[in-house]
XYZ file of C-alpha atoms in Angstrom:
347
model
C -117.741 19.174 -55.537
C -114.031 18.408 -55.819
C -111.376 21.025 -56.471
C -109.239 21.089 -59.607
C -106.278 19.753 -57.592
C -108.373 16.860 -56.280
C -109.772 16.050 -59.706
C -106.273 16.050 -61.211
C -104.955 13.820 -58.438
C -107.848 11.389 -58.841
C -107.268 11.186 -62.601
C -103.579 10.454 -62.061
C -104.203 7.811 -59.399
C -106.928 6.211 -61.513
C -104.453 5.899 -64.380
C -101.918 4.026 -62.268
C -99.641 6.881 -61.172
C -98.066 6.105 -57.792
C -95.282 8.708 -57.537
C -94.641 12.322 -58.431
C -91.248 14.016 -58.396
C -90.430 17.667 -57.958
C -89.337 20.730 -56.045
C -92.289 22.305 -54.230
C -93.324 25.929 -54.278
C -96.319 27.566 -52.681
C -98.193 27.580 -55.959
C -98.173 23.776 -56.330
C -98.616 22.720 -52.698
C -102.362 22.198 -53.144
C -101.705 19.761 -56.004
C -98.984 17.945 -54.062
C -101.312 17.595 -51.072
C -104.210 16.385 -53.222
C -101.918 13.787 -54.788
C -100.785 12.659 -51.339
C -104.397 12.180 -50.240
C -105.057 10.216 -53.455
C -102.222 7.814 -52.583
C -99.557 9.335 -54.842
C -96.247 9.700 -53.013
C -94.312 12.923 -53.588
C -90.529 12.468 -53.964
C -88.470 15.589 -53.275
C -85.713 16.215 -55.819
C -82.661 18.431 -55.534
C -83.445 20.183 -58.813
C -86.424 20.341 -61.148
C -84.506 18.756 -64.034
C -83.574 15.850 -61.773
C -87.262 15.431 -60.943
C -88.118 15.209 -64.633
C -85.384 12.648 -65.280
C -86.537 10.478 -62.359
C -90.128 10.672 -63.577
C -89.007 9.830 -67.108
C -87.145 6.699 -66.058
C -90.071 5.483 -63.953
C -92.419 6.075 -66.871
C -90.206 4.089 -69.226
C -89.971 1.185 -66.784
C -93.646 1.010 -65.822
C -95.364 2.043 -69.048
C -97.387 4.660 -67.133
C -96.321 8.276 -67.753
C -94.039 9.592 -65.043
C -95.162 12.768 -63.265
C -93.011 15.735 -62.277
C -94.032 19.009 -60.615
C -92.536 22.491 -60.451
C -93.641 25.929 -59.429
C -93.931 28.850 -61.843
C -91.160 31.094 -63.184
C -87.656 29.715 -62.491
C -89.144 26.426 -61.291
C -90.734 25.916 -64.685
C -87.633 27.002 -66.594
C -85.503 24.597 -64.546
C -87.871 21.781 -65.492
C -87.443 22.312 -69.228
C -84.077 20.549 -69.559
C -85.404 17.329 -68.031
C -88.572 17.528 -70.105
C -86.490 18.007 -73.259
C -84.530 14.880 -72.331
C -87.793 12.905 -72.143
C -88.825 14.369 -75.512
C -85.609 13.185 -77.165
C -85.744 9.805 -75.415
C -89.378 9.232 -76.533
C -90.430 8.783 -72.899
C -94.019 9.213 -71.625
C -94.124 12.037 -69.077
C -96.553 14.542 -67.575
C -94.891 17.784 -66.494
C -97.026 19.980 -64.228
C -96.098 23.568 -63.524
C -97.835 26.329 -61.659
C -98.859 29.494 -63.469
C -99.784 33.048 -62.466
C -103.473 33.357 -61.457
C -105.639 33.861 -64.505
C -107.052 37.170 -63.307
C -103.555 38.611 -62.847
C -101.871 37.113 -65.887
C -102.356 40.186 -68.062
C -100.792 42.625 -65.591
C -98.568 40.683 -63.168
C -94.990 40.566 -64.424
C -93.362 38.866 -61.414
C -92.135 35.409 -62.557
C -94.342 35.603 -65.640
C -93.215 33.306 -68.453
C -95.199 32.209 -71.479
C -95.202 28.548 -70.500
C -96.955 27.382 -73.652
C -94.202 28.813 -75.831
C -91.514 27.635 -73.404
C -92.589 24.007 -73.438
C -94.068 23.711 -76.941
C -90.775 22.806 -78.729
C -89.983 19.942 -76.315
C -93.428 18.458 -75.654
C -96.205 16.839 -77.636
C -98.601 19.443 -76.267
C -98.726 22.240 -73.677
C -102.096 22.290 -71.910
C -103.412 25.253 -69.873
C -105.685 23.736 -67.228
C -109.015 25.202 -66.180
C -109.854 26.950 -69.437
C -112.648 25.112 -71.241
C -112.341 21.463 -70.274
C -112.664 19.434 -67.116
C -109.222 19.097 -65.500
C -109.653 15.360 -65.021
C -110.459 14.826 -68.691
C -107.527 17.032 -69.650
C -105.202 14.859 -67.548
C -106.568 11.604 -68.950
C -106.278 12.914 -72.507
C -102.707 14.015 -71.756
C -101.833 10.533 -70.490
C -103.175 9.009 -73.712
C -101.186 11.493 -75.762
C -97.989 10.892 -73.784
C -98.255 7.145 -74.434
C -99.279 7.359 -78.112
C -96.522 6.743 -80.699
C -94.108 8.367 -80.567
C -94.288 8.519 -76.740
C -93.228 11.798 -75.181
C -93.884 14.474 -72.571
C -96.994 16.626 -72.169
C -96.915 19.876 -70.194
C -99.856 20.997 -68.043
C -99.990 24.479 -66.491
C -102.156 24.967 -63.387
C -102.879 28.602 -62.377
C -102.160 28.930 -58.667
C -105.633 30.293 -57.872
C -107.365 27.478 -59.751
C -106.048 24.516 -57.750
C -108.443 25.077 -54.822
C -111.426 26.159 -56.886
C -114.275 23.765 -57.642
C -113.879 21.952 -60.938
C -116.965 22.354 -63.091
C -115.592 22.709 -66.613
C -117.069 20.988 -69.638
C -115.841 17.484 -70.490
C -113.172 17.385 -73.145
C -114.302 16.491 -76.639
C -113.536 12.975 -77.779
C -110.541 12.599 -80.045
C -111.347 12.074 -83.704
C -107.887 11.149 -84.899
C -107.772 9.688 -88.358
C -106.867 6.057 -88.748
C -103.219 5.369 -89.484
C -102.081 4.543 -93.016
C -102.651 0.993 -94.199
C -99.539 -1.140 -94.083
C -100.450 -4.203 -96.176
C -99.191 -2.819 -99.487
C -96.061 -1.423 -97.890
C -95.311 -4.761 -96.202
C -95.486 -6.472 -99.573
C -93.005 -3.967 -100.993
C -90.731 -4.397 -97.980
C -90.846 -8.176 -98.470
C -89.916 -7.681 -102.127
C -86.973 -5.447 -101.160
C -85.742 -8.075 -98.714
C -86.124 -10.787 -101.371
C -83.988 -8.761 -103.777
C -81.282 -8.062 -101.189
C -78.224 -10.267 -100.754
C -77.124 -9.093 -97.290
C -80.067 -7.659 -95.327
C -79.219 -6.564 -91.765
C -81.804 -5.992 -89.031
C -81.450 -2.959 -86.758
C -83.630 -2.996 -83.634
C -84.298 0.342 -81.930
C -86.096 1.868 -78.967
C -89.501 1.685 -80.648
C -89.406 -2.101 -80.249
C -90.839 -2.337 -76.754
C -90.549 -5.507 -74.607
C -94.016 -6.639 -75.735
C -92.667 -6.970 -79.301
C -89.788 -9.295 -78.361
C -91.419 -12.603 -79.346
C -92.620 -11.344 -82.737
C -89.302 -9.654 -83.503
C -87.378 -12.794 -82.636
C -89.690 -14.929 -84.790
C -89.054 -12.609 -87.741
C -85.293 -12.728 -87.195
C -85.332 -16.518 -87.007
C -87.394 -16.688 -90.182
C -85.028 -14.399 -92.065
C -81.851 -15.888 -90.537
C -80.282 -12.425 -90.832
C -77.715 -10.892 -88.484
C -78.879 -7.992 -86.344
C -77.724 -4.972 -84.367
C -79.481 -3.337 -81.424
C -79.343 0.234 -80.186
C -78.511 1.046 -76.538
C -82.125 1.700 -75.538
C -83.228 -1.771 -76.587
C -80.348 -3.842 -75.207
C -81.676 -7.084 -73.800
C -84.699 -7.417 -76.080
C -82.841 -10.229 -77.881
C -80.074 -12.033 -75.935
C -76.618 -10.896 -76.969
C -75.358 -14.482 -76.989
C -77.550 -15.088 -80.014
C -75.320 -16.420 -82.834
C -76.478 -13.691 -85.239
C -75.990 -10.767 -82.836
C -73.429 -8.393 -84.363
C -73.197 -5.729 -81.700
C -74.669 -2.518 -80.320
C -75.087 0.449 -82.620
C -74.137 2.940 -79.932
C -76.085 6.166 -79.931
C -73.322 7.715 -81.960
C -72.556 4.670 -84.116
C -68.937 5.832 -84.217
C -67.536 2.409 -83.444
C -65.474 1.375 -86.460
C -66.607 -2.242 -86.397
C -70.289 -1.349 -86.184
C -70.020 1.083 -89.085
C -68.201 -1.545 -91.141
C -70.982 -4.019 -90.388
C -73.597 -1.507 -91.519
C -71.659 -0.843 -94.713
C -71.377 -4.579 -95.410
C -75.179 -4.764 -95.673
C -77.068 -3.894 -98.835
C -80.364 -3.324 -96.992
C -81.236 -2.341 -93.410
C -84.462 -3.644 -91.894
C -85.333 -1.201 -89.119
C -87.491 -2.618 -86.331
C -88.545 0.305 -84.178
C -85.362 2.133 -85.158
C -85.511 5.820 -84.285
C -82.728 8.086 -85.630
C -82.922 10.083 -82.400
C -80.506 7.506 -80.979
C -77.770 8.416 -83.486
C -75.772 11.634 -83.603
C -74.268 10.823 -87.002
C -76.258 10.461 -90.228
C -74.972 7.075 -91.398
C -78.588 5.845 -91.439
C -79.369 8.276 -94.275
C -76.647 6.768 -96.473
C -77.904 3.168 -96.644
C -81.126 1.701 -98.068
C -83.613 1.245 -95.201
C -86.993 -0.429 -94.915
C -88.726 -0.153 -91.560
C -91.493 -1.406 -89.313
C -92.538 1.207 -86.794
C -95.410 2.582 -84.766
C -94.964 6.141 -86.050
C -93.341 7.679 -89.155
C -89.646 8.405 -88.692
C -88.887 10.056 -92.037
C -87.016 13.307 -91.558
C -84.557 15.245 -93.686
C -82.616 12.840 -95.897
C -83.766 9.818 -93.896
C -86.529 8.401 -96.074
C -87.063 4.718 -95.281
C -89.843 2.686 -96.814
C -92.051 2.464 -93.713
C -94.890 0.187 -92.661
C -96.626 1.938 -89.769
C -98.675 0.180 -87.106
C -98.241 -2.191 -84.187
C -94.681 -3.478 -84.529
C -95.443 -6.967 -83.219
C -98.347 -7.353 -85.654
C -96.287 -6.050 -88.564
C -93.341 -8.312 -87.703
C -95.599 -11.369 -87.560
C -97.158 -10.507 -90.921
C -93.772 -9.901 -92.548
C -92.417 -13.190 -91.197
C -95.096 -15.011 -93.208
C -94.024 -13.204 -96.395
C -90.255 -13.708 -96.458
C -87.688 -16.460 -96.962
C -84.343 -16.979 -95.182
C -81.594 -14.572 -96.251
C -78.472 -15.546 -94.296
C -75.200 -13.768 -94.949
C -72.253 -15.593 -96.514
C -70.662 -17.625 -93.721
C -67.210 -16.019 -93.946
C -68.595 -12.478 -93.862
C -70.931 -13.275 -90.980
C -68.122 -14.914 -89.009
C -65.822 -11.924 -89.570
C -68.437 -9.417 -88.415
C -69.339 -11.630 -85.437
C -65.669 -11.805 -84.430
C -65.404 -8.028 -84.663
C -68.468 -7.602 -82.454
C -67.149 -9.928 -79.766
C -63.459 -9.060 -79.882
C -61.572 -9.172 -76.600
C -60.582 -6.001 -74.801
C -57.199 -4.688 -75.761
C -54.137 -4.344 -73.510
C -54.739 -2.177 -70.488
C -58.526 -2.289 -70.827
C -60.908 -3.978 -68.443
C -62.672 -7.007 -69.954
């Protein structure tokens, strides 16, 4: 029978993981070695947070959660900053840490940290391995969770004595998540809001993944509305498009961008996530949104249709009519977005 480390490694490799990043410690060497034998290359980082950031970026590029590893105690605490970055960037990530052996956890104080409480605020879930479920099933469930909207990190703690023990836990129970809210009625209301608007502006955010590009562009062409993109989604629609009005930088402090937003009487969010903005301008304008997960928080209360963004965009495109901006206003905002660099600035 395979060990917990081998079962974990096999689950990762079977899910498409090819690399892990981290700073080794004696407590995680068995997992690193099992991953190596499963064909997963270990990349040594200079710091645990760097390992998490590298894993995050790879996960965002490949669509398979990145994997980072750290030992217990200070290794785990060092990892938290990088994991928190993945949490705020909505990036799929699996963060493995070692933990004190289960038999000694109650009495051993050396490097003892409550890892569940440490990681809970910056992860979608913190999973203690080897308790009641098969470690392989726990890893596969964690991968699904990391990828589910909104994507994010999952923490898994592996007691150092468990890695080399045989894995014979019970299979994890199947998820019984409730179906998401129906979007048909909301789409109709969104279409009505757009119909009533005079200057709707589209705002495309990080939730609009590359697979949504064709449907998003079709909707934009149908509406004939100008649009902004956020930094995380640059490139989804070419910036030489005649209705591109600029990048709503994470802070949206650019004067011209804010003026463009204020010129609109309705914002159509397409995968827009307020996590990309450090000002609350988005709470001061009427917003309707298509997204894969609810984004309402605080005073930000958009009318949301939740589901697959590409499917929602295609459905909405069949329900709306063109709503171009007045030519003079559009030209002025386009000029502002493409203005030349000033004196002394690089082009």
